[in-house]
Tab-separated table of C-alpha atoms in Angstrom:
chain	number	residue	atom	x	y	z
L	104	MET	CA	-13.341	-15.019	-31.962
L	105	MET	CA	-14.949	-16.927	-29.068
L	106	ARG	CA	-16.263	-13.653	-27.634
L	107	PHE	CA	-17.867	-12.865	-31.031
L	108	PHE	CA	-19.722	-16.203	-31.060
L	109	LYS	CA	-20.924	-15.622	-27.493
L	110	ILE	CA	-22.350	-12.242	-28.522
L	111	LEU	CA	-24.170	-13.915	-31.423
L	112	PHE	CA	-25.456	-16.618	-29.058
L	113	TRP	CA	-27.107	-14.092	-26.744
L	114	PHE	CA	-28.249	-11.917	-29.664
L	115	PHE	CA	-30.207	-14.752	-31.265
L	116	ARG	CA	-31.714	-15.632	-27.900
L	117	GLY	CA	-32.923	-12.037	-27.599
L	118	VAL	CA	-31.433	-11.505	-24.136
L	119	ARG	CA	-31.396	-7.996	-22.663
L	120	VAL	CA	-29.140	-7.084	-19.745
L	121	TYR	CA	-30.094	-4.510	-17.093
L	122	ALA	CA	-27.711	-3.020	-14.521
L	123	LEU	CA	-28.641	-1.772	-11.044
L	124	VAL	CA	-25.819	0.421	-9.764
L	125	GLY	CA	-25.215	2.121	-6.430
L	126	SER	CA	-22.631	2.565	-3.707
L	127	THR	CA	-22.147	-0.103	-1.059
L	128	GLY	CA	-25.009	-0.363	1.424
L	129	THR	CA	-27.503	1.871	-0.425
L	130	GLY	CA	-30.247	-0.771	-0.696
L	131	LYS	CA	-29.713	-2.251	-4.174
L	132	SER	CA	-30.467	-5.848	-3.179
L	133	PHE	CA	-33.491	-4.706	-1.165
L	134	ARG	CA	-35.031	-3.160	-4.305
L	135	ALA	CA	-33.839	-5.745	-6.828
L	136	LYS	CA	-37.145	-7.675	-6.931
L	137	LEU	CA	-39.126	-4.466	-7.413
L	138	VAL	CA	-36.923	-3.514	-10.367
L	139	ALA	CA	-37.256	-7.044	-11.750
L	140	GLN	CA	-41.053	-6.876	-11.578
L	141	LYS	CA	-41.200	-3.456	-13.208
L	142	TYR	CA	-39.135	-4.519	-16.232
L	143	GLY	CA	-40.224	-8.163	-16.415
L	144	ILE	CA	-36.762	-9.474	-15.515
L	145	GLU	CA	-36.481	-13.205	-14.798
L	146	MET	CA	-32.878	-13.542	-13.570
L	147	ILE	CA	-30.731	-11.605	-11.078
L	148	ILE	CA	-26.965	-11.696	-10.493
L	149	ASP	CA	-26.104	-10.348	-7.053
L	150	ASP	CA	-22.929	-10.807	-4.977
L	151	GLY	CA	-21.811	-14.015	-6.678
L	152	LEU	CA	-25.268	-15.612	-6.840
L	153	LEU	CA	-27.520	-16.368	-9.812
L	154	ILE	CA	-31.138	-15.996	-8.712
L	155	ARG	CA	-34.353	-16.880	-10.529
L	156	GLY	CA	-37.575	-15.901	-8.802
L	157	ASP	CA	-37.297	-17.234	-5.256
L	158	GLN	CA	-34.566	-19.778	-5.996
L	159	LEU	CA	-30.777	-19.787	-5.943
L	160	ILE	CA	-29.849	-21.307	-9.318
L	161	ALA	CA	-26.043	-21.269	-9.141
L	162	GLY	CA	-23.018	-19.545	-7.639
L	163	LYS	CA	-21.905	-18.857	-4.091
L	164	SER	CA	-22.615	-15.894	-1.848
L	165	ALA	CA	-19.890	-13.319	-1.246
L	166	LYS	CA	-21.486	-12.843	2.185
L	167	LYS	CA	-20.179	-16.283	3.225
L	168	GLU	CA	-16.521	-15.312	2.714
L	169	ALA	CA	-14.469	-15.007	5.891
L	170	LEU	CA	-12.530	-11.963	4.661
L	171	TYR	CA	-13.685	-8.830	2.867
L	172	LEU	CA	-11.046	-9.371	0.165
L	173	GLY	CA	-12.515	-12.788	-0.550
L	174	ALA	CA	-16.007	-11.287	-0.733
L	175	VAL	CA	-14.880	-8.803	-3.389
L	176	LYS	CA	-13.329	-11.585	-5.463
L	177	THR	CA	-16.477	-13.698	-5.197
L	178	ALA	CA	-18.735	-10.812	-6.233
L	179	LEU	CA	-16.501	-10.284	-9.292
L	180	PHE	CA	-16.451	-14.024	-10.163
L	181	HIS	CA	-12.673	-14.107	-9.797
L	182	ASP	CA	-12.544	-17.881	-9.240
L	183	LYS	CA	-12.729	-19.867	-12.500
L	184	ALA	CA	-14.784	-22.749	-11.089
L	185	HIS	CA	-17.327	-20.302	-9.661
L	186	ARG	CA	-17.401	-18.319	-12.908
L	187	ASP	CA	-17.831	-21.430	-15.069
L	188	GLU	CA	-20.644	-22.784	-12.888
L	189	VAL	CA	-22.702	-19.604	-13.257
L	190	ALA	CA	-21.865	-19.166	-16.966
L	191	LYS	CA	-23.063	-22.719	-17.704
L	192	ALA	CA	-26.246	-22.153	-15.709
L	193	LEU	CA	-26.935	-18.992	-17.722
L	194	GLN	CA	-26.567	-20.917	-20.974
L	195	ARG	CA	-28.815	-23.689	-19.660
L	196	GLU	CA	-31.639	-21.476	-18.348
L	197	ARG	CA	-34.242	-19.967	-20.681
L	198	PHE	CA	-34.768	-16.255	-20.067
L	199	ARG	CA	-35.070	-12.967	-21.933
L	200	LYS	CA	-33.979	-10.418	-19.325
L	201	ILE	CA	-31.356	-10.414	-16.570
L	202	LEU	CA	-30.450	-7.854	-13.875
L	203	VAL	CA	-26.801	-7.480	-12.798
L	204	ILE	CA	-26.221	-5.645	-9.507
L	205	GLY	CA	-22.955	-3.813	-8.771
L	206	THR	CA	-21.401	-0.876	-6.951
L	207	SER	CA	-20.392	0.802	-10.222
L	208	GLU	CA	-20.973	0.550	-13.958
L	209	LYS	CA	-17.420	-0.711	-14.332
L	210	MET	CA	-18.047	-3.534	-11.877
L	211	VAL	CA	-21.178	-4.601	-13.770
L	212	GLN	CA	-19.291	-4.476	-17.075
L	213	ARG	CA	-16.566	-6.695	-15.620
L	214	ILE	CA	-19.110	-9.218	-14.322
L	215	CYS	CA	-20.813	-9.349	-17.730
L	216	GLU	CA	-17.460	-9.849	-19.433
L	217	ARG	CA	-16.422	-12.653	-17.089
L	218	LEU	CA	-19.762	-14.455	-17.411
L	219	GLN	CA	-19.695	-13.932	-21.192
L	220	ILE	CA	-23.049	-12.163	-21.392
L	221	PRO	CA	-23.772	-8.894	-23.272
L	222	GLN	CA	-22.996	-5.516	-21.743
L	223	PRO	CA	-26.009	-3.724	-20.170
L	224	ASN	CA	-28.702	-2.329	-22.462
L	225	LYS	CA	-30.041	-0.177	-19.623
L	226	THR	CA	-28.439	1.096	-16.412
L	227	ILE	CA	-30.597	1.989	-13.410
L	228	LYS	CA	-29.038	4.014	-10.597
L	229	ILE	CA	-30.195	3.526	-7.020
L	230	GLU	CA	-30.802	7.286	-6.764
L	231	ASP	CA	-33.456	6.941	-9.494
L	232	ILE	CA	-35.566	4.441	-7.548
L	233	ALA	CA	-34.950	5.366	-3.890
L	234	THR	CA	-35.245	8.635	-2.005
L	235	LYS	CA	-32.305	10.235	-0.235
L	236	ALA	CA	-33.858	9.343	3.134
L	237	GLU	CA	-34.287	5.682	2.100
L	238	ILE	CA	-30.671	5.459	0.955
L	239	GLU	CA	-29.412	7.030	4.197
L	240	LYS	CA	-31.499	4.574	6.237
L	241	ALA	CA	-30.075	1.629	4.273
L	242	MET	CA	-26.511	2.883	4.760
L	243	GLN	CA	-27.077	3.292	8.500
L	244	SER	CA	-28.360	-0.292	8.721
L	245	ARG	CA	-25.233	-1.492	6.919
L	246	GLN	CA	-22.663	0.599	8.779
L	247	VAL	CA	-24.096	0.414	12.305
L	248	GLU	CA	-25.743	-3.027	12.401
L	249	GLY	CA	-23.798	-4.822	9.641
L	250	LYS	CA	-27.005	-6.054	7.974
L	251	HIS	CA	-27.091	-7.098	4.301
L	252	VAL	CA	-30.028	-8.196	2.134
L	253	ILE	CA	-30.148	-11.119	-0.326
L	254	PRO	CA	-33.189	-10.938	-2.655
L	255	VAL	CA	-34.491	-14.480	-2.007
L	256	PRO	CA	-36.807	-15.906	0.700
L	257	ALA	CA	-35.397	-16.725	4.127
L	258	LEU	CA	-35.941	-20.464	3.541
L	259	GLU	CA	-33.406	-20.489	0.670
L	260	ILE	CA	-30.737	-18.833	2.822
L	261	ARG	CA	-31.455	-21.024	5.861
L	262	ARG	CA	-31.039	-24.069	3.620
L	263	ASN	CA	-27.838	-22.947	1.861
L	264	TYR	CA	-26.161	-20.473	4.260
L	265	PRO	CA	-27.519	-21.047	7.791
L	266	SER	CA	-24.451	-19.540	9.497
L	267	ILE	CA	-25.041	-16.040	8.110
L	268	PHE	CA	-28.859	-15.926	8.285
L	269	TYR	CA	-30.157	-13.175	10.590
L	270	ASP	CA	-33.779	-12.281	9.801
L	271	SER	CA	-36.309	-11.840	7.007
L	272	VAL	CA	-38.267	-8.874	5.728
L	273	ARG	CA	-41.402	-8.688	3.593
L	274	VAL	CA	-42.210	-6.003	1.046
L	275	PHE	CA	-45.810	-5.399	-0.046
L	276	LEU	CA	-46.372	-3.974	-3.518
L	277	ARG	CA	-49.709	-3.314	-5.188
L	278	ARG	CA	-49.742	-4.207	-8.857
L	279	SER	CA	-52.378	-2.765	-11.182
L	280	PHE	CA	-53.841	-4.986	-13.911
L	281	GLY	CA	-55.430	-2.192	-15.950
L	282	THR	CA	-58.985	-2.886	-14.730
L	283	GLY	CA	-58.958	-0.360	-11.935
L	284	ALA	CA	-58.328	-3.083	-9.365
L	285	SER	CA	-54.964	-3.977	-7.914
L	286	LEU	CA	-53.676	-7.088	-6.178
L	287	PRO	CA	-50.995	-7.127	-3.497
L	288	LYS	CA	-47.683	-8.810	-4.292
L	289	ILE	CA	-45.505	-9.935	-1.391
L	290	TYR	CA	-41.734	-10.228	-1.721
L	291	GLU	CA	-39.715	-11.845	1.045
L	292	LYS	CA	-36.021	-11.078	1.393
L	293	ALA	CA	-33.410	-12.597	3.669
L	294	VAL	CA	-31.366	-10.397	5.994
L	295	VAL	CA	-27.860	-11.717	6.693
L	296	ARG	CA	-24.738	-10.800	8.622
L	297	PRO	CA	-21.729	-11.715	6.440
L	298	GLU	CA	-18.838	-13.692	7.890
L	299	TYR	CA	-16.350	-10.965	7.000
L	300	THR	CA	-18.214	-8.333	9.067
L	301	LYS	CA	-17.641	-10.487	12.140
L	302	ARG	CA	-13.878	-10.421	11.591
L	303	GLY	CA	-13.466	-6.853	10.390
L	304	ARG	CA	-12.801	-5.425	6.969
L	305	VAL	CA	-9.467	-6.067	5.277
L	306	ALA	CA	-7.974	-3.160	3.328
L	307	ILE	CA	-4.727	-2.624	1.476
L	308	SER	CA	-2.460	0.129	2.788
L	309	GLU	CA	-1.734	3.161	0.636
L	310	ALA	CA	2.016	2.431	0.853
L	311	ALA	CA	1.566	-1.133	-0.413
L	312	LEU	CA	-0.731	-0.015	-3.219
L	313	SER	CA	1.742	2.724	-4.213
L	314	GLN	CA	4.561	0.174	-4.446
L	315	MET	CA	2.401	-2.032	-6.662
L	316	VAL	CA	1.639	0.865	-9.028
L	317	VAL	CA	5.343	1.786	-9.281
L	318	HIS	CA	6.180	-1.857	-9.982
L	319	CYS	CA	3.489	-2.052	-12.698
L	320	VAL	CA	4.810	1.066	-14.450
L	321	ASP	CA	8.392	-0.214	-14.217
L	322	GLU	CA	7.359	-3.576	-15.660
L	323	TYR	CA	5.385	-1.934	-18.474
L	324	ASP	CA	8.277	0.373	-19.493
L	325	PRO	CA	11.483	0.566	-17.389
L	326	ALA	CA	12.348	3.953	-18.924
L	327	VAL	CA	9.262	5.667	-17.482
L	328	LYS	CA	9.606	7.133	-13.985
L	329	VAL	CA	6.795	7.676	-11.472
L	330	LYS	CA	7.136	11.159	-9.984
L	331	ARG	CA	4.022	11.321	-7.798
L	332	LEU	CA	1.066	9.184	-6.806
L	333	ALA	CA	-2.319	10.127	-5.388
L	334	ILE	CA	-4.626	7.407	-4.077
L	335	ARG	CA	-8.187	7.850	-2.868
L	336	ASP	CA	-10.510	5.134	-1.587
L	337	ASP	CA	-14.270	5.560	-1.872
L	338	THR	CA	-17.318	3.286	-1.992
L	339	GLN	CA	-16.856	2.500	-5.698
L	340	GLY	CA	-13.201	1.482	-5.391
L	341	TYR	CA	-9.710	2.993	-5.424
L	342	ARG	CA	-9.034	6.051	-7.581
L	343	ILE	CA	-5.380	6.396	-8.557
L	344	THR	CA	-3.587	9.314	-10.216
L	345	VAL	CA	-0.086	8.580	-11.548
L	346	VAL	CA	2.222	11.449	-12.542
L	347	LEU	CA	4.956	10.266	-14.914
L	348	GLU	CA	8.289	11.500	-16.240
L	349	VAL	CA	8.698	10.149	-19.773
L	350	PRO	CA	11.907	10.095	-21.880
L	351	PHE	CA	11.729	12.029	-25.134
L	352	GLY	CA	10.787	9.758	-28.012
L	353	THR	CA	8.789	7.314	-25.900
L	354	LYS	CA	5.404	6.659	-27.490
L	355	LEU	CA	3.615	6.426	-24.180
L	356	ALA	CA	0.996	9.021	-25.062
L	357	SER	CA	-0.578	6.697	-27.616
L	358	ASN	CA	-0.305	3.758	-25.199
L	359	ALA	CA	-1.611	5.500	-22.072
L	360	HIS	CA	-4.853	3.522	-22.196
L	361	ALA	CA	-2.913	0.248	-22.414
L	362	LEU	CA	-0.862	1.275	-19.356
L	363	GLN	CA	-4.064	2.097	-17.451
L	364	GLU	CA	-5.478	-1.352	-18.228
L	365	PHE	CA	-2.163	-2.996	-17.287
L	366	ILE	CA	-2.177	-1.320	-13.859
L	367	VAL	CA	-5.863	-2.082	-13.193
L	368	ASP	CA	-5.666	-5.721	-14.300
L	369	ASN	CA	-2.558	-6.505	-12.244
L	370	ILE	CA	-3.699	-4.772	-9.059
L	371	GLU	CA	-7.174	-6.318	-9.147
L	372	ARG	CA	-5.812	-9.761	-9.997
L	373	PHE	CA	-3.241	-9.868	-7.188
L	374	THR	CA	-5.159	-8.018	-4.444
L	375	GLY	CA	-8.848	-8.540	-5.178
L	376	ILE	CA	-9.625	-4.852	-4.584
L	377	LEU	CA	-11.724	-2.882	-7.061
L	378	VAL	CA	-9.982	-0.044	-8.927
L	379	ALA	CA	-12.538	2.543	-10.027
L	380	GLU	CA	-10.125	4.532	-12.201
L	381	VAL	CA	-6.469	5.180	-13.025
L	382	ASN	CA	-5.550	8.625	-14.340
L	383	ILE	CA	-2.234	8.991	-16.193
L	384	VAL	CA	-0.584	12.432	-16.151
L	385	ILE	CA	2.626	13.066	-18.142
L	386	ASP	CA	4.414	15.766	-16.167
L	387	ARG	CA	7.454	16.304	-18.400
L	388	LEU	CA	9.698	14.730	-21.027
L	389	THR	CA	13.346	14.021	-20.245
L	390	SER	CA	16.115	14.306	-22.823
L	391	ARG	CA	17.246	10.674	-22.682
L	392	ARG	CA	15.996	7.218	-21.778
L	393	THR	CA	17.160	6.114	-18.339
L	394	SER	CA	18.260	2.541	-17.768
L	395	SER	CA	16.760	0.419	-14.995
L	396	LYS	CA	20.144	0.302	-13.221
L	397	ASN	CA	20.422	4.111	-13.197
L	398	ARG	CA	16.869	4.398	-11.963
L	399	GLN	CA	17.631	2.116	-9.038
L	400	ARG	CA	20.669	4.281	-8.210
L	401	GLU	CA	18.489	7.414	-8.343
L	402	ARG	CA	15.989	5.856	-5.920
L	403	LEU	CA	18.791	5.079	-3.478
């Protein structure tokens, strides 16, 4: 019911949500202000921060986190106090359009859900606004030099996050006013080196993640047995394929989506990693339901 009232709240305010999506290090933050100018967007949500024009309105930067896992949680507004601060600022500020930046559409959807704002009306992919060469250059800067961009002036970052400030960059854009003449617009962006890049990236092992998936399935329905697991990690998150053996008569087929959500929610909540997808494959049906005790004996 509360979610319904929130939707009505934003509907009557006439707020439109835009999403800018692209893999890690492809230059999304670098181009955020250009996208905002093109569509007349007043607010930007990027890596845990709420930005309006050249000011940081609320939130905290994921770049300040000491560990990569903490940075992921901050970008997803995992912490309630952080989430509430930004949600209240959004309700307080007057705006009509907001841009949410994420590595995938699913990540943006989750951010919108947690901040209680509408789902995106329009999704812009980084490949639509940057050339292949520009994306490759941005990725090289990220991977080799560890540089990240925050779409606010250097002064704002020096004031709020002096320990991660590295440099600043200016972008010149000519804007036409329909009279044949054009005036230059200058955007300044801060270049930072996140704390977590100084310490190295933290990742979860495939063995540990596999154990968590098996535990989730067992908790969801002890009669269902995991036969095989395939895990792949890419820039948008972990992709998991679970092959199951299901007792005859179990109504798992109709609840497969619920099991997917159960696995995703538990893994993301307890590890902070981003799960891009979970595929459920029912390999075969067994003739009887197997008790948890028998299953433990089979594993031994």
